[in-house]
mmCIF file of C-alpha atoms in Angstrom:
data_model
loop_
_atom_site.group_PDB
_atom_site.id
_atom_site.type_symbol
_atom_site.label_atom_id
_atom_site.label_comp_id
_atom_site.label_asym_id
_atom_site.label_seq_id
_atom_site.Cartn_x
_atom_site.Cartn_y
_atom_site.Cartn_z
ATOM 1 C CA ASP A 1 -42.786 -80.734 -41.378
ATOM 2 C CA GLN A 2 -44.535 -77.214 -42.337
ATOM 3 C CA GLN A 3 -41.656 -74.661 -41.713
ATOM 4 C CA VAL A 4 -43.825 -71.826 -42.697
ATOM 5 C CA LYS A 5 -47.808 -71.725 -41.958
ATOM 6 C CA GLN A 6 -50.454 -69.531 -43.428
ATOM 7 C CA ASN A 7 -53.490 -70.490 -41.423
ATOM 8 C CA SER A 8 -56.053 -68.574 -43.102
ATOM 9 C CA PRO A 9 -56.505 -69.932 -46.675
ATOM 10 C CA SER A 10 -58.799 -67.005 -47.767
ATOM 11 C CA LEU A 11 -59.301 -63.411 -46.565
ATOM 12 C CA SER A 12 -62.054 -60.857 -48.007
ATOM 13 C CA VAL A 13 -62.109 -57.251 -47.309
ATOM 14 C CA GLN A 14 -63.682 -54.128 -48.473
ATOM 15 C CA GLU A 15 -61.947 -51.670 -50.945
ATOM 16 C CA GLY A 16 -59.970 -48.852 -48.717
ATOM 17 C CA ARG A 17 -59.846 -51.084 -45.778
ATOM 18 C CA ILE A 18 -56.866 -52.542 -44.133
ATOM 19 C CA SER A 19 -55.910 -56.117 -45.203
ATOM 20 C CA ILE A 20 -53.938 -58.093 -42.665
ATOM 21 C CA LEU A 21 -52.348 -61.607 -43.725
ATOM 22 C CA ASN A 22 -50.793 -63.663 -41.210
ATOM 23 C CA CYS A 23 -47.932 -66.280 -41.139
ATOM 24 C CA ASP A 24 -46.212 -68.351 -38.302
ATOM 25 C CA TYR A 25 -42.871 -70.242 -38.740
ATOM 26 C CA THR A 26 -40.979 -72.771 -36.852
ATOM 27 C CA ASN A 27 -37.471 -72.491 -38.467
ATOM 28 C CA SER A 28 -35.349 -70.087 -36.212
ATOM 29 C CA MET A 29 -32.547 -70.366 -39.197
ATOM 30 C CA PHE A 30 -34.607 -68.086 -41.547
ATOM 31 C CA ASP A 31 -32.476 -65.156 -42.556
ATOM 32 C CA TYR A 32 -35.095 -63.215 -44.393
ATOM 33 C CA PHE A 33 -38.852 -63.466 -45.096
ATOM 34 C CA LEU A 34 -40.508 -62.510 -48.098
ATOM 35 C CA TRP A 35 -43.850 -62.304 -49.402
ATOM 36 C CA TYR A 36 -44.958 -63.117 -52.910
ATOM 37 C CA LYS A 37 -48.019 -62.115 -54.725
ATOM 38 C CA LYS A 38 -49.582 -64.387 -57.489
ATOM 39 C CA TYR A 39 -52.191 -63.705 -60.011
ATOM 40 C CA PRO A 40 -53.910 -66.802 -61.925
ATOM 41 C CA ALA A 41 -51.947 -68.326 -64.673
ATOM 42 C CA GLU A 42 -48.813 -66.318 -63.591
ATOM 43 C CA GLY A 43 -45.717 -66.847 -61.497
ATOM 44 C CA PRO A 44 -45.532 -65.509 -58.252
ATOM 45 C CA THR A 45 -43.864 -62.059 -57.951
ATOM 46 C CA PHE A 46 -41.745 -60.492 -55.124
ATOM 47 C CA LEU A 47 -43.712 -57.944 -52.994
ATOM 48 C CA ILE A 48 -41.871 -57.164 -49.942
ATOM 49 C CA SER A 49 -39.168 -58.644 -47.451
ATOM 50 C CA ILE A 50 -37.991 -58.098 -44.028
ATOM 51 C CA SER A 51 -34.688 -59.127 -42.652
ATOM 52 C CA SER A 52 -34.572 -61.293 -39.362
ATOM 53 C CA ILE A 53 -32.969 -58.776 -37.475
ATOM 54 C CA LYS A 54 -35.745 -56.102 -37.970
ATOM 55 C CA ASP A 55 -39.149 -55.734 -36.701
ATOM 56 C CA LYS A 56 -40.767 -53.807 -39.576
ATOM 57 C CA ASN A 57 -40.577 -52.817 -43.202
ATOM 58 C CA GLU A 58 -42.583 -50.480 -45.179
ATOM 59 C CA ASP A 59 -42.888 -50.024 -48.858
ATOM 60 C CA GLY A 60 -45.798 -47.709 -49.998
ATOM 61 C CA ARG A 61 -49.012 -49.567 -49.067
ATOM 62 C CA PHE A 62 -47.384 -52.564 -47.856
ATOM 63 C CA THR A 63 -45.857 -53.151 -44.546
ATOM 64 C CA VAL A 64 -44.604 -56.280 -42.929
ATOM 65 C CA PHE A 65 -44.006 -56.909 -39.255
ATOM 66 C CA LEU A 66 -41.945 -59.558 -37.629
ATOM 67 C CA ASN A 67 -42.239 -60.775 -33.976
ATOM 68 C CA LYS A 68 -39.370 -63.193 -33.843
ATOM 69 C CA SER A 69 -40.203 -64.157 -30.101
ATOM 70 C CA ALA A 70 -43.674 -65.364 -31.453
ATOM 71 C CA LYS A 71 -42.204 -66.622 -34.895
ATOM 72 C CA HIS A 72 -45.025 -64.599 -36.400
ATOM 73 C CA LEU A 73 -45.071 -62.150 -39.304
ATOM 74 C CA SER A 74 -47.905 -60.201 -40.881
ATOM 75 C CA LEU A 75 -48.366 -58.205 -44.053
ATOM 76 C CA HIS A 76 -50.503 -55.137 -43.745
ATOM 77 C CA ILE A 77 -52.013 -53.492 -47.100
ATOM 78 C CA VAL A 78 -53.595 -50.095 -46.623
ATOM 79 C CA PRO A 79 -55.683 -48.983 -48.206
ATOM 80 C CA SER A 80 -56.718 -52.257 -49.931
ATOM 81 C CA GLN A 81 -57.464 -52.250 -53.711
ATOM 82 C CA PRO A 82 -59.389 -54.531 -55.833
ATOM 83 C CA GLY A 83 -56.187 -55.082 -57.887
ATOM 84 C CA ASP A 84 -54.748 -56.588 -54.494
ATOM 85 C CA SER A 85 -57.016 -59.443 -55.131
ATOM 86 C CA ALA A 86 -54.434 -62.230 -55.278
ATOM 87 C CA VAL A 87 -52.911 -65.397 -53.500
ATOM 88 C CA TYR A 88 -50.215 -64.165 -51.125
ATOM 89 C CA PHE A 89 -47.138 -66.361 -50.116
ATOM 90 C CA CYS A 90 -45.374 -66.112 -47.199
ATOM 91 C CA THR A 91 -41.639 -67.441 -47.603
ATOM 92 C CA GLY A 92 -38.524 -67.927 -45.271
ATOM 93 C CA GLU A 93 -35.348 -67.981 -46.790
ATOM 94 C CA THR A 94 -32.206 -69.545 -45.510
ATOM 95 C CA SER A 95 -28.667 -69.523 -46.883
ATOM 96 C CA GLY A 96 -28.110 -70.463 -50.232
ATOM 97 C CA SER A 97 -31.089 -68.660 -51.321
ATOM 98 C CA ARG A 98 -33.521 -71.580 -50.623
ATOM 99 C CA LEU A 99 -37.077 -70.495 -50.192
ATOM 100 C CA THR A 100 -39.732 -72.254 -47.912
ATOM 101 C CA PHE A 101 -43.109 -71.325 -49.039
ATOM 102 C CA GLY A 102 -46.515 -71.129 -46.978
ATOM 103 C CA GLU A 103 -49.698 -72.523 -48.303
ATOM 104 C CA GLY A 104 -50.982 -68.999 -49.396
ATOM 105 C CA THR A 105 -53.975 -66.835 -48.848
ATOM 106 C CA GLN A 106 -56.466 -65.860 -51.148
ATOM 107 C CA LEU A 107 -57.149 -62.193 -50.882
ATOM 108 C CA THR A 108 -60.120 -60.615 -52.071
ATOM 109 C CA VAL A 109 -60.859 -56.936 -52.004
ATOM 110 C CA ASN A 110 -64.360 -56.181 -52.720
ATOM 111 C CA PRO A 111 -65.239 -52.788 -54.667
ATOM 112 C CA ASP B 1 -40.095 -58.455 -66.159
ATOM 113 C CA ALA B 2 -36.993 -60.912 -65.624
ATOM 114 C CA GLY B 3 -36.671 -62.920 -69.051
ATOM 115 C CA ILE B 4 -37.705 -66.253 -67.972
ATOM 116 C CA THR B 5 -39.786 -68.658 -70.245
ATOM 117 C CA GLN B 6 -41.167 -72.124 -69.518
ATOM 118 C CA SER B 7 -41.918 -74.655 -72.058
ATOM 119 C CA PRO B 8 -44.404 -76.172 -72.760
ATOM 120 C CA ARG B 9 -47.054 -74.122 -70.948
ATOM 121 C CA HIS B 10 -49.493 -77.041 -71.075
ATOM 122 C CA LYS B 11 -48.957 -80.569 -71.289
ATOM 123 C CA VAL B 12 -51.033 -83.928 -70.839
ATOM 124 C CA THR B 13 -49.277 -86.993 -70.743
ATOM 125 C CA GLU B 14 -50.029 -90.630 -69.940
ATOM 126 C CA THR B 15 -48.685 -92.548 -66.958
ATOM 127 C CA GLY B 16 -45.352 -94.087 -67.570
ATOM 128 C CA THR B 17 -44.219 -91.823 -70.161
ATOM 129 C CA PRO B 18 -41.203 -89.511 -69.973
ATOM 130 C CA VAL B 19 -41.687 -85.825 -69.712
ATOM 131 C CA THR B 20 -39.017 -82.792 -69.915
ATOM 132 C CA LEU B 21 -39.869 -79.289 -69.119
ATOM 133 C CA ARG B 22 -37.736 -76.600 -70.059
ATOM 134 C CA CYS B 23 -36.869 -73.391 -68.166
ATOM 135 C CA HIS B 24 -34.958 -70.635 -70.250
ATOM 136 C CA GLN B 25 -33.430 -67.427 -68.896
ATOM 137 C CA THR B 26 -31.668 -64.413 -70.397
ATOM 138 C CA GLU B 27 -30.288 -62.890 -67.316
ATOM 139 C CA ASN B 28 -27.582 -64.926 -66.832
ATOM 140 C CA HIS B 29 -28.281 -65.637 -63.357
ATOM 141 C CA ARG B 30 -26.521 -68.292 -61.597
ATOM 142 C CA TYR B 31 -29.057 -69.757 -59.592
ATOM 143 C CA MET B 32 -32.148 -71.800 -61.081
ATOM 144 C CA TYR B 33 -34.988 -73.623 -59.423
ATOM 145 C CA TRP B 34 -37.723 -76.067 -60.169
ATOM 146 C CA TYR B 35 -40.913 -75.911 -57.758
ATOM 147 C CA ARG B 36 -44.309 -77.465 -58.028
ATOM 148 C CA GLN B 37 -47.345 -76.062 -56.679
ATOM 149 C CA ASP B 38 -50.187 -77.900 -55.336
ATOM 150 C CA PRO B 39 -53.654 -77.023 -53.381
ATOM 151 C CA GLY B 40 -52.881 -76.787 -49.774
ATOM 152 C CA HIS B 41 -48.943 -76.795 -50.056
ATOM 153 C CA GLY B 42 -47.912 -73.421 -51.640
ATOM 154 C CA LEU B 43 -44.828 -74.079 -53.819
ATOM 155 C CA ARG B 44 -42.331 -76.824 -53.026
ATOM 156 C CA LEU B 45 -38.781 -76.912 -54.107
ATOM 157 C CA ILE B 46 -37.972 -80.024 -56.338
ATOM 158 C CA HIS B 47 -34.456 -79.309 -57.604
ATOM 159 C CA TYR B 48 -32.139 -76.214 -57.916
ATOM 160 C CA SER B 49 -28.828 -75.427 -59.776
ATOM 161 C CA TYR B 50 -26.057 -73.075 -58.248
ATOM 162 C CA GLY B 51 -24.075 -73.054 -61.635
ATOM 163 C CA VAL B 52 -23.616 -74.976 -64.802
ATOM 164 C CA LYS B 53 -23.583 -78.938 -64.063
ATOM 165 C CA ASP B 54 -24.031 -78.066 -60.415
ATOM 166 C CA THR B 55 -27.615 -79.183 -59.089
ATOM 167 C CA ASP B 56 -28.874 -80.345 -55.679
ATOM 168 C CA LYS B 57 -32.050 -81.936 -54.414
ATOM 169 C CA GLY B 58 -34.823 -80.025 -52.783
ATOM 170 C CA GLU B 59 -37.664 -81.266 -50.711
ATOM 171 C CA VAL B 60 -39.940 -83.204 -53.393
ATOM 172 C CA SER B 61 -36.993 -84.360 -55.538
ATOM 173 C CA ASP B 62 -38.115 -88.257 -55.766
ATOM 174 C CA GLY B 63 -39.249 -88.999 -59.334
ATOM 175 C CA TYR B 64 -37.613 -86.029 -61.059
ATOM 176 C CA SER B 65 -34.119 -85.367 -62.402
ATOM 177 C CA VAL B 66 -32.552 -82.125 -63.775
ATOM 178 C CA SER B 67 -29.767 -81.020 -65.808
ATOM 179 C CA ARG B 68 -27.926 -77.805 -66.630
ATOM 180 C CA SER B 69 -25.560 -77.810 -69.485
ATOM 181 C CA LYS B 70 -25.767 -74.064 -70.222
ATOM 182 C CA THR B 71 -26.292 -71.178 -67.938
ATOM 183 C CA GLU B 72 -29.465 -70.287 -69.566
ATOM 184 C CA ASP B 73 -31.280 -73.767 -69.461
ATOM 185 C CA PHE B 74 -32.442 -75.841 -66.833
ATOM 186 C CA LEU B 75 -34.331 -79.095 -67.597
ATOM 187 C CA LEU B 76 -36.693 -80.762 -65.315
ATOM 188 C CA THR B 77 -37.327 -84.749 -66.495
ATOM 189 C CA LEU B 78 -40.154 -87.010 -65.246
ATOM 190 C CA GLU B 79 -38.459 -90.383 -65.976
ATOM 191 C CA SER B 80 -42.037 -92.029 -66.104
ATOM 192 C CA ALA B 81 -44.624 -89.762 -65.241
ATOM 193 C CA THR B 82 -47.132 -90.647 -62.367
ATOM 194 C CA SER B 83 -50.598 -89.330 -61.501
ATOM 195 C CA SER B 84 -49.095 -87.698 -58.480
ATOM 196 C CA GLN B 85 -47.012 -85.589 -60.445
ATOM 197 C CA THR B 86 -50.048 -83.772 -61.967
ATOM 198 C CA SER B 87 -49.294 -80.188 -60.916
ATOM 199 C CA VAL B 88 -48.240 -76.776 -61.818
ATOM 200 C CA TYR B 89 -44.256 -76.408 -62.258
ATOM 201 C CA PHE B 90 -42.490 -73.181 -61.819
ATOM 202 C CA CYS B 91 -39.042 -72.241 -62.758
ATOM 203 C CA ALA B 92 -37.350 -69.549 -60.902
ATOM 204 C CA ILE B 93 -33.749 -67.559 -61.083
ATOM 205 C CA SER B 94 -31.804 -65.465 -58.567
ATOM 206 C CA THR B 95 -28.547 -63.879 -58.468
ATOM 207 C CA ILE B 96 -25.936 -65.077 -56.079
ATOM 208 C CA ARG B 97 -26.250 -61.685 -53.989
ATOM 209 C CA SER B 98 -29.923 -61.651 -53.803
ATOM 210 C CA TYR B 99 -32.635 -63.721 -51.930
ATOM 211 C CA GLU B 100 -35.370 -62.732 -54.301
ATOM 212 C CA GLN B 101 -36.243 -65.065 -56.979
ATOM 213 C CA TYR B 102 -38.055 -64.378 -60.160
ATOM 214 C CA PHE B 103 -40.493 -66.755 -61.406
ATOM 215 C CA GLY B 104 -41.490 -67.987 -64.808
ATOM 216 C CA PRO B 105 -45.064 -68.358 -66.045
ATOM 217 C CA GLY B 106 -45.670 -71.896 -65.084
ATOM 218 C CA THR B 107 -46.437 -75.140 -66.985
ATOM 219 C CA ARG B 108 -49.408 -77.016 -66.250
ATOM 220 C CA LEU B 109 -48.906 -80.938 -66.456
ATOM 221 C CA THR B 110 -51.456 -83.262 -66.244
ATOM 222 C CA VAL B 111 -50.766 -86.900 -66.151
ATOM 223 C CA THR B 112 -53.545 -89.138 -66.975
#
């Protein structure tokens, strides 16, 4: 049972444009959703989160939107920079700080 | 950066041999986790610990055991390694008050 799903394995955008990464989930018990960013040969690093009672959270160039009725969230990066090229994981958090990860989306930002 | 180290960083071993991976933290965080990362699966939780000697299973715990005798160390053991356990293993830590987890650099394990 894939509780968190990222349907796009890869995404390529031009520098300066918007990157939109999508995520769908099935578990209504998630309290928080988090996005992690991962560079090759490194561990994932926390990027941004959103509470299940919110519909938007913004942090600089990064904004996460949550649509609970559709069980869908998205991460917007504006403007995209070459240093944003990485794998992005969508995760859902349940009580006890347990994270459930999606499969990841490889973002490539072309100069 | 959160003070998390993993050892070894790379290991090649043969099928049937025991393997132990170590996660060490300097943050005194209560929660520690072991994940494996495989193509098409993201990261999957193997085991986690919510205190010294307190551990529980994750979604892919078969074939793995863990121990935590000190706050700073969390060991993952493959009693008899199989080729299906070839993967990249990540350790993570978190505090009791935060859902955010901090990850170590990973251990690449190859079972031949």
